[in-house]
């Protein structure tokens, strides 16, 4: 059995066919999924999914891709995180691919999320794109290791992965690991300790081979796990067991409601 540790089921491509998506999850033995908060106007829909389905959990946070986005205060994030179905803080982090120029606002937003996670006692879901050095620096400065969390959709080098692991973080791999030219990620997939590894889809984006270019969905996380198993020379069952246990250990609030 598998868990999709990062998806966006509230996005139009998926929520419009939610019964089918959930049925596909069951058929693929994907037992649980995490619906990730990225914007406050969309947050009620994220939370509603987690409230309506026992196998879905939610996070609360604001993605770093828009300076104009509504961002709750640190206190507000802590209060929102008290909801029983909210099990993590994020998606947060840094993104230098889509955002250029003076990014002090992005750094401040990231710091706010880390501080809220430490106060709430919940793990972080961290996004980093073309910003690894600053991401790690801020994580160290803000003592992100006290909250713990996951580097989601990891696409950086093994050296960056090692630094995140040293801070106590988990590494989550997406469908990108199935791409032939993703050699850097293949190395990470082979080297990350099995007890610190998660799998995800980031659906509706980044569909794995053999669905590349199509709408991604949580059921496809099975292909991510299969490819990691092949790269490591172990069975799918070993990857599935480890990543599922890792998910519920990291997101302990979800583990307590696992049933």
Short mmCIF file of C-alpha atoms in Angstrom, two decimals:
data_model
loop_
_atom_site.label_atom_id
_atom_site.label_comp_id
_atom_site.label_asym_id
_atom_site.label_seq_id
_atom_site.Cartn_x
_atom_site.Cartn_y
_atom_site.Cartn_z
CA UNK A 1 0.00 0.00 0.00
CA UNK A 2 1.17 3.49 -0.86
CA UNK A 3 0.61 7.09 0.21
CA UNK A 4 0.73 10.09 -2.13
CA UNK A 5 2.41 12.61 0.16
CA UNK A 6 1.73 15.66 -2.03
CA UNK A 7 -1.14 16.37 -4.42
CA UNK A 8 -3.62 19.08 -5.34
CA UNK A 9 -6.97 17.32 -5.53
CA UNK A 10 -8.78 20.65 -5.22
CA UNK A 11 -7.43 21.81 -8.58
CA UNK A 12 -10.00 21.81 -11.42
CA UNK A 13 -8.50 18.93 -13.42
CA UNK A 14 -8.94 16.57 -10.47
CA UNK A 15 -11.83 17.81 -8.37
CA UNK A 16 -14.14 17.68 -11.42
CA UNK A 17 -13.67 13.91 -11.52
CA UNK A 18 -13.05 13.26 -7.85
CA UNK A 19 -15.04 9.99 -7.53
CA UNK A 20 -13.03 8.49 -10.41
CA UNK A 21 -9.74 9.77 -8.97
CA UNK A 22 -10.50 8.25 -5.57
CA UNK A 23 -11.56 4.96 -7.16
CA UNK A 24 -8.34 4.88 -9.17
CA UNK A 25 -6.39 5.40 -5.94
CA UNK A 26 -8.11 2.42 -4.36
CA UNK A 27 -7.47 0.23 -7.40
CA UNK A 28 -3.77 1.14 -7.33
CA UNK A 29 -3.58 0.44 -3.57
CA UNK A 30 -2.86 4.07 -2.78
CA UNK A 31 -4.58 4.24 0.57
CA UNK A 32 -4.04 7.89 1.57
CA UNK A 33 -3.13 11.25 0.05
CA UNK A 34 -2.12 14.68 1.29
CA UNK A 35 -3.96 17.66 -0.20
CA UNK A 36 -1.60 20.61 -0.08
CA UNK A 37 -2.53 24.18 0.71
CA UNK A 38 -0.94 26.76 -1.60
CA UNK A 39 -3.26 29.79 -1.47
CA UNK A 40 -5.66 31.10 1.15
CA UNK A 41 -8.66 31.61 -1.19
CA UNK A 42 -8.41 27.91 -2.09
CA UNK A 43 -7.78 26.69 1.44
CA UNK A 44 -11.46 26.06 2.36
CA UNK A 45 -11.70 23.62 -0.58
CA UNK A 46 -8.50 21.86 0.56
CA UNK A 47 -9.84 21.50 4.09
CA UNK A 48 -13.28 20.37 2.88
CA UNK A 49 -11.70 17.45 1.00
CA UNK A 50 -9.85 16.32 4.13
CA UNK A 51 -12.99 16.67 6.23
CA UNK A 52 -15.10 14.68 3.76
CA UNK A 53 -12.71 11.77 3.17
CA UNK A 54 -11.03 9.79 5.95
CA UNK A 55 -8.05 8.90 3.74
CA UNK A 56 -7.24 12.51 2.80
CA UNK A 57 -5.33 14.95 4.98
CA UNK A 58 -4.52 18.64 4.49
CA UNK A 59 -1.81 21.21 5.00
CA UNK A 60 -2.10 24.97 5.33
CA UNK A 61 0.30 27.41 3.72
CA UNK A 62 1.01 29.86 0.92
CA UNK A 63 3.22 28.97 -2.03
CA UNK A 64 6.22 31.26 -2.71
CA UNK A 65 5.29 31.99 -6.35
CA UNK A 66 3.29 35.22 -5.93
CA UNK A 67 4.22 38.35 -4.01
CA UNK A 68 0.61 39.56 -4.10
CA UNK A 69 -0.79 36.45 -2.44
CA UNK A 70 -2.78 36.76 0.78
CA UNK A 71 -0.56 35.49 3.59
CA UNK A 72 -1.85 34.80 7.10
CA UNK A 73 0.15 36.01 10.04
CA UNK A 74 2.25 33.60 12.08
CA UNK A 75 -0.46 33.56 14.76
CA UNK A 76 -3.16 32.89 12.16
CA UNK A 77 -1.19 29.98 10.69
CA UNK A 78 -0.85 28.46 14.15
CA UNK A 79 -4.61 28.73 14.72
CA UNK A 80 -5.44 27.25 11.31
CA UNK A 81 -3.06 24.38 12.04
CA UNK A 82 -5.10 23.40 15.10
CA UNK A 83 -7.77 21.81 12.90
CA UNK A 84 -7.60 18.03 13.37
CA UNK A 85 -7.35 17.32 9.64
CA UNK A 86 -4.46 19.75 9.12
CA UNK A 87 -1.27 17.78 9.64
CA UNK A 88 1.45 20.02 8.18
CA UNK A 89 2.50 23.58 7.36
CA UNK A 90 3.12 24.47 3.72
CA UNK A 91 3.62 24.41 0.90
CA UNK A 92 6.28 26.99 1.66
CA UNK A 93 9.85 27.72 0.64
CA UNK A 94 11.70 29.63 -2.06
CA UNK A 95 11.35 29.74 -5.84
CA UNK A 96 13.87 31.65 -7.92
CA UNK A 97 12.66 30.19 -11.21
CA UNK A 98 9.36 32.04 -11.42
CA UNK A 99 10.29 34.96 -9.15
CA UNK A 100 13.12 37.40 -9.86
CA UNK A 101 14.53 40.61 -8.40
CA UNK A 102 14.31 41.56 -4.74
CA UNK A 103 12.93 38.47 -3.02
CA UNK A 104 13.06 39.62 0.58
CA UNK A 105 9.28 39.14 0.69
CA UNK A 106 9.73 35.48 -0.21
CA UNK A 107 12.33 34.99 2.51
CA UNK A 108 10.07 36.65 5.08
CA UNK A 109 7.13 34.45 4.07
CA UNK A 110 9.26 31.32 4.41
CA UNK A 111 10.50 32.37 7.84
CA UNK A 112 6.91 32.99 8.96
CA UNK A 113 5.88 29.48 7.97
CA UNK A 114 8.86 27.91 9.73
CA UNK A 115 8.14 29.81 12.93
CA UNK A 116 4.48 28.81 12.78
CA UNK A 117 5.40 25.16 12.26
CA UNK A 118 7.71 25.20 15.27
CA UNK A 119 4.98 26.72 17.42
CA UNK A 120 2.29 24.37 16.12
CA UNK A 121 4.49 21.31 16.43
CA UNK A 122 3.77 20.29 12.84
CA UNK A 123 6.17 19.35 10.03
CA UNK A 124 6.93 21.61 7.08
CA UNK A 125 6.34 20.89 3.40
CA UNK A 126 9.15 22.75 1.63
CA UNK A 127 9.38 23.81 -1.99
CA UNK A 128 12.78 24.84 -3.35
CA UNK A 129 13.53 25.66 -6.97
CA UNK A 130 16.83 27.18 -8.10
CA UNK A 131 17.20 28.43 -4.52
CA UNK A 132 18.77 25.57 -2.57
CA UNK A 133 21.52 27.53 -0.79
CA UNK A 134 19.16 30.20 0.52
CA UNK A 135 16.52 27.59 1.38
CA UNK A 136 19.00 25.65 3.51
CA UNK A 137 20.41 28.82 5.07
CA UNK A 138 17.00 30.03 6.18
CA UNK A 139 16.09 26.56 7.43
CA UNK A 140 19.19 26.61 9.62
CA UNK A 141 18.69 30.17 10.82
CA UNK A 142 15.05 29.54 11.74
CA UNK A 143 15.76 26.14 13.35
CA UNK A 144 13.45 24.34 10.92
CA UNK A 145 14.81 21.06 12.21
CA UNK A 146 12.80 21.57 15.39
CA UNK A 147 9.63 21.21 13.30
CA UNK A 148 10.98 18.71 10.81
CA UNK A 149 9.37 18.12 7.47
CA UNK A 150 9.90 17.12 3.87
CA UNK A 151 11.66 18.58 0.85
CA UNK A 152 8.89 17.95 -1.63
CA UNK A 153 9.30 17.12 -5.34
CA UNK A 154 13.04 17.04 -4.81
CA UNK A 155 15.09 17.96 -7.90
CA UNK A 156 18.37 19.12 -6.39
CA UNK A 157 21.75 17.41 -6.07
CA UNK A 158 22.72 14.69 -3.63
CA UNK A 159 24.77 17.28 -1.71
CA UNK A 160 21.63 19.35 -1.13
CA UNK A 161 19.73 16.22 -0.12
CA UNK A 162 22.47 15.38 2.40
CA UNK A 163 22.23 18.85 3.91
CA UNK A 164 18.45 18.52 4.27
CA UNK A 165 18.81 15.06 5.77
CA UNK A 166 21.32 16.47 8.26
CA UNK A 167 18.62 18.90 9.37
CA UNK A 168 16.29 15.97 10.01
CA UNK A 169 14.19 16.36 6.88
CA UNK A 170 12.74 13.72 4.60
CA UNK A 171 13.15 13.68 0.81
CA UNK A 172 10.09 13.20 -1.40
CA UNK A 173 10.42 12.14 -5.04
CA UNK A 174 7.83 12.72 -7.74
CA UNK A 175 7.21 11.43 -11.26
CA UNK A 176 10.33 13.27 -12.41
CA UNK A 177 12.35 10.32 -11.10
CA UNK A 178 10.90 8.23 -13.96
CA UNK A 179 12.30 10.57 -16.63
CA UNK A 180 15.33 9.15 -18.45
CA UNK A 181 17.32 12.39 -18.33
CA UNK A 182 16.79 12.97 -14.58
CA UNK A 183 20.16 11.48 -13.65
CA UNK A 184 20.70 13.77 -10.67
CA UNK A 185 17.41 12.63 -9.17
CA UNK A 186 18.21 8.99 -9.93
CA UNK A 187 21.33 9.37 -7.79
CA UNK A 188 19.28 10.82 -4.95
CA UNK A 189 16.73 8.01 -5.26
CA UNK A 190 19.51 5.46 -4.86
CA UNK A 191 21.26 7.15 -1.94
CA UNK A 192 18.53 8.51 0.34
CA UNK A 193 18.14 6.25 3.38
CA UNK A 194 14.99 4.23 2.91
CA UNK A 195 13.67 5.40 6.28
CA UNK A 196 13.81 9.04 5.13
CA UNK A 197 12.11 8.67 1.74
CA UNK A 198 8.61 9.70 0.65
CA UNK A 199 6.82 9.44 -2.70
CA UNK A 200 4.39 11.88 -4.27
CA UNK A 201 2.69 12.90 -7.49
CA UNK A 202 2.35 16.70 -7.16
CA UNK A 203 -0.72 16.01 -9.28
CA UNK A 204 -2.17 17.27 -11.54
CA UNK A 205 1.41 18.09 -12.60
CA UNK A 206 4.47 15.98 -13.46
CA UNK A 207 2.83 12.73 -14.48
CA UNK A 208 5.32 9.84 -14.45
CA UNK A 209 6.21 7.61 -17.34
CA UNK A 210 4.10 6.06 -18.95
CA UNK A 211 1.63 8.95 -18.46
CA UNK A 212 4.09 11.80 -19.08
CA UNK A 213 2.33 14.83 -20.55
CA UNK A 214 -1.08 13.78 -19.24
CA UNK A 215 -3.00 14.88 -16.16
CA UNK A 216 -1.36 13.33 -13.12
CA UNK A 217 -3.34 11.81 -10.24
CA UNK A 218 -2.57 10.09 -6.93
CA UNK A 219 -2.96 6.56 -8.35
CA UNK A 220 0.13 7.20 -10.47
CA UNK A 221 2.36 7.39 -7.39
CA UNK A 222 2.66 3.64 -7.83
CA UNK A 223 4.83 4.25 -10.92
CA UNK A 224 7.08 6.56 -8.89
CA UNK A 225 7.56 3.87 -6.27
CA UNK A 226 8.13 1.16 -8.89
CA UNK A 227 10.87 3.19 -10.55
CA UNK A 228 12.60 3.92 -7.25
CA UNK A 229 12.47 0.22 -6.43
CA UNK A 230 14.11 -0.57 -9.78
CA UNK A 231 16.84 2.02 -9.23
CA UNK A 232 17.59 0.66 -5.76
CA UNK A 233 17.36 -3.00 -6.72
CA UNK A 234 14.63 -3.76 -4.19
CA UNK A 235 10.96 -4.68 -4.42
CA UNK A 236 8.00 -2.37 -4.81
CA UNK A 237 6.67 -3.77 -1.55
CA UNK A 238 9.79 -2.62 0.29
CA UNK A 239 9.47 0.91 -1.08
CA UNK A 240 5.72 0.98 -0.40
CA UNK A 241 6.08 -0.24 3.18
CA UNK A 242 8.92 2.14 4.00
CA UNK A 243 7.43 5.27 2.43
CA UNK A 244 4.03 4.63 4.01
CA UNK A 245 5.57 4.15 7.46
CA UNK A 246 7.72 7.24 6.92
CA UNK A 247 4.70 9.34 5.98
CA UNK A 248 2.73 8.45 9.08
CA UNK A 249 5.78 8.84 11.30
CA UNK A 250 6.59 12.30 9.94
CA UNK A 251 2.98 13.48 9.85
CA UNK A 252 2.19 12.03 13.26
CA UNK A 253 -1.13 13.84 13.47
CA UNK A 254 -2.24 11.89 10.40
CA UNK A 255 -0.85 8.70 11.89
CA UNK A 256 -3.03 9.19 14.97
CA UNK A 257 -6.11 9.30 12.73
CA UNK A 258 -5.01 6.53 10.38
CA UNK A 259 -7.56 4.00 11.58
#
